[in-house]
């Protein structure tokens, strides 16, 4: 009876769509795409440090997934290019003096993935990374919290880009 139950559980798990991160095929790109390069990432915000941080986050997230390797542009099957379209900071909670105490950082990014050899667009999309932070008692602590939230929003954004590229979600 235990054996029957074990087999039944295995059969159910096999059909649930679960797979470990970095396993299987990339469903949103042609099967010929095995490598990707980070092309030009434009920054249309007034935050100069955000572009290199996004590039680093994207490379790290692709490396974590491991289904597509990040390589130099001259040897890549596909190239990811895009633009950071906006950076926003919205107050979402206030104290009794009507001072913002909880804020949301949002970073919007539009991107395309092109086939390097055919110079055709394989995917065109846009995502927004979001993170929250609380204002501190002083400017320094608030700035630190804002910088940490910006980093988390970029990580969120990079994860969404890689999910769209790899799995179409």
Short mmCIF file of C-alpha atoms in Angstrom, two decimals:
data_model
loop_
_atom_site.label_atom_id
_atom_site.label_comp_id
_atom_site.label_asym_id
_atom_site.label_seq_id
_atom_site.Cartn_x
_atom_site.Cartn_y
_atom_site.Cartn_z
CA UNK A 1 0.00 0.00 0.00
CA UNK A 2 2.87 2.38 0.82
CA UNK A 3 4.39 1.65 -2.55
CA UNK A 4 1.13 2.50 -4.33
CA UNK A 5 0.86 5.78 -2.40
CA UNK A 6 4.45 6.70 -3.24
CA UNK A 7 3.90 6.04 -6.94
CA UNK A 8 0.68 8.07 -6.89
CA UNK A 9 2.45 11.03 -5.27
CA UNK A 10 5.29 10.87 -7.78
CA UNK A 11 2.84 10.82 -10.66
CA UNK A 12 1.02 13.85 -9.28
CA UNK A 13 4.27 15.78 -8.83
CA UNK A 14 5.37 14.90 -12.35
CA UNK A 15 2.30 16.61 -13.76
CA UNK A 16 2.25 19.73 -11.59
CA UNK A 17 4.72 21.76 -13.65
CA UNK A 18 7.31 21.99 -10.88
CA UNK A 19 10.92 22.07 -11.96
CA UNK A 20 14.03 23.25 -10.15
CA UNK A 21 15.37 26.69 -11.06
CA UNK A 22 17.74 26.51 -14.02
CA UNK A 23 16.35 23.27 -15.39
CA UNK A 24 14.54 22.54 -18.64
CA UNK A 25 14.04 24.55 -21.78
CA UNK A 26 13.50 28.25 -22.22
CA UNK A 27 9.90 28.57 -23.33
CA UNK A 28 9.83 32.19 -24.50
CA UNK A 29 12.76 32.06 -26.94
CA UNK A 30 13.74 29.77 -29.81
CA UNK A 31 15.58 26.62 -28.74
CA UNK A 32 18.67 27.88 -30.58
CA UNK A 33 19.20 30.65 -28.01
CA UNK A 34 21.73 29.36 -25.48
CA UNK A 35 23.63 32.59 -24.76
CA UNK A 36 22.65 36.22 -24.23
CA UNK A 37 24.59 39.47 -24.05
CA UNK A 38 23.76 42.65 -22.20
CA UNK A 39 23.43 45.27 -24.89
CA UNK A 40 22.89 48.95 -24.38
CA UNK A 41 20.83 49.85 -21.32
CA UNK A 42 19.68 53.47 -21.47
CA UNK A 43 18.89 55.48 -18.36
CA UNK A 44 16.11 58.02 -18.76
CA UNK A 45 16.09 58.95 -15.08
CA UNK A 46 18.08 61.44 -13.07
CA UNK A 47 19.72 58.63 -11.09
CA UNK A 48 23.12 57.94 -12.70
CA UNK A 49 23.99 54.91 -10.55
CA UNK A 50 20.86 52.98 -11.42
CA UNK A 51 21.97 51.77 -14.89
CA UNK A 52 25.16 49.93 -13.83
CA UNK A 53 23.31 48.48 -10.84
CA UNK A 54 20.56 47.13 -13.11
CA UNK A 55 23.09 45.60 -15.50
CA UNK A 56 24.80 43.86 -12.58
CA UNK A 57 21.45 42.62 -11.23
CA UNK A 58 20.45 41.24 -14.65
CA UNK A 59 23.75 39.41 -15.12
CA UNK A 60 23.48 37.95 -11.61
CA UNK A 61 19.89 36.82 -12.14
CA UNK A 62 20.67 35.15 -15.48
CA UNK A 63 23.62 33.38 -13.84
CA UNK A 64 21.35 32.13 -11.05
CA UNK A 65 18.89 30.61 -13.54
CA UNK A 66 21.67 29.00 -15.63
CA UNK A 67 19.55 28.01 -18.64
CA UNK A 68 21.09 30.80 -20.73
CA UNK A 69 24.67 31.95 -20.22
CA UNK A 70 25.60 35.64 -20.30
CA UNK A 71 28.47 36.18 -22.75
CA UNK A 72 30.08 38.98 -24.74
CA UNK A 73 27.97 40.55 -27.46
CA UNK A 74 30.08 39.26 -30.38
CA UNK A 75 29.40 35.60 -29.58
CA UNK A 76 25.89 35.74 -28.11
CA UNK A 77 22.84 34.17 -29.70
CA UNK A 78 20.62 36.99 -28.40
CA UNK A 79 21.06 40.51 -27.06
CA UNK A 80 19.01 42.15 -24.33
CA UNK A 81 18.67 45.93 -24.71
CA UNK A 82 16.44 48.34 -22.89
CA UNK A 83 15.77 51.60 -21.15
CA UNK A 84 15.09 52.53 -17.58
CA UNK A 85 12.01 54.64 -18.22
CA UNK A 86 11.25 55.95 -14.78
CA UNK A 87 12.08 56.08 -11.10
CA UNK A 88 9.33 56.93 -8.66
CA UNK A 89 9.03 57.37 -4.96
CA UNK A 90 5.48 57.43 -3.67
CA UNK A 91 4.43 58.04 -0.06
CA UNK A 92 1.98 55.41 1.13
CA UNK A 93 1.72 56.06 4.89
CA UNK A 94 1.87 59.24 6.92
CA UNK A 95 2.33 60.14 10.58
CA UNK A 96 0.11 62.49 12.63
CA UNK A 97 2.03 65.54 11.31
CA UNK A 98 1.21 64.46 7.74
CA UNK A 99 4.85 63.53 7.05
CA UNK A 100 5.49 60.53 4.79
CA UNK A 101 6.81 57.63 6.86
CA UNK A 102 6.40 54.67 4.49
CA UNK A 103 7.33 54.99 0.83
CA UNK A 104 7.31 52.84 -2.30
CA UNK A 105 10.18 52.90 -4.80
CA UNK A 106 9.24 51.86 -8.34
CA UNK A 107 11.57 51.52 -11.31
CA UNK A 108 10.13 50.92 -14.78
CA UNK A 109 12.13 49.25 -17.54
CA UNK A 110 11.25 48.50 -21.16
CA UNK A 111 13.34 45.95 -23.01
CA UNK A 112 13.75 43.90 -26.14
CA UNK A 113 15.58 40.67 -26.81
CA UNK A 114 16.98 40.45 -30.33
CA UNK A 115 18.40 37.57 -32.30
CA UNK A 116 21.98 38.72 -32.89
CA UNK A 117 22.47 36.98 -36.25
CA UNK A 118 19.07 37.76 -37.82
CA UNK A 119 18.68 41.16 -36.10
CA UNK A 120 15.03 40.37 -35.37
CA UNK A 121 13.10 41.07 -32.20
CA UNK A 122 12.33 37.90 -30.25
CA UNK A 123 10.64 39.58 -27.29
CA UNK A 124 9.48 43.09 -26.41
CA UNK A 125 8.18 43.82 -22.93
CA UNK A 126 8.25 46.11 -19.93
CA UNK A 127 8.34 45.55 -16.19
CA UNK A 128 8.34 47.56 -12.98
CA UNK A 129 10.41 46.67 -9.94
CA UNK A 130 9.00 47.70 -6.58
CA UNK A 131 10.28 47.89 -3.01
CA UNK A 132 9.21 49.67 0.17
CA UNK A 133 11.05 51.57 2.88
CA UNK A 134 10.36 53.53 6.02
CA UNK A 135 11.70 57.04 6.50
CA UNK A 136 14.15 57.27 9.36
CA UNK A 137 14.45 59.93 12.04
CA UNK A 138 17.04 61.86 10.01
CA UNK A 139 18.10 62.53 6.46
CA UNK A 140 21.03 60.10 6.61
CA UNK A 141 19.00 57.13 7.80
CA UNK A 142 16.22 57.91 5.32
CA UNK A 143 18.73 58.10 2.47
CA UNK A 144 20.24 54.75 3.49
CA UNK A 145 16.78 53.16 3.61
CA UNK A 146 15.96 54.66 0.19
CA UNK A 147 19.20 53.30 -1.32
CA UNK A 148 18.49 49.82 0.08
CA UNK A 149 14.93 49.94 -1.30
CA UNK A 150 16.28 51.02 -4.70
CA UNK A 151 18.61 48.02 -4.69
CA UNK A 152 15.72 45.69 -3.79
CA UNK A 153 13.55 47.23 -6.54
CA UNK A 154 16.34 46.60 -9.07
CA UNK A 155 16.62 43.00 -7.90
CA UNK A 156 12.85 42.62 -8.27
CA UNK A 157 12.99 44.18 -11.73
CA UNK A 158 15.86 41.92 -12.86
CA UNK A 159 13.96 38.87 -11.64
CA UNK A 160 10.91 39.89 -13.62
CA UNK A 161 12.96 40.47 -16.79
CA UNK A 162 14.62 37.06 -16.53
CA UNK A 163 11.26 35.38 -15.80
CA UNK A 164 9.75 37.00 -18.90
CA UNK A 165 12.71 36.04 -21.07
CA UNK A 166 13.03 32.50 -19.77
CA UNK A 167 9.47 31.45 -19.01
CA UNK A 168 7.20 34.03 -20.56
CA UNK A 169 5.75 35.00 -17.17
#
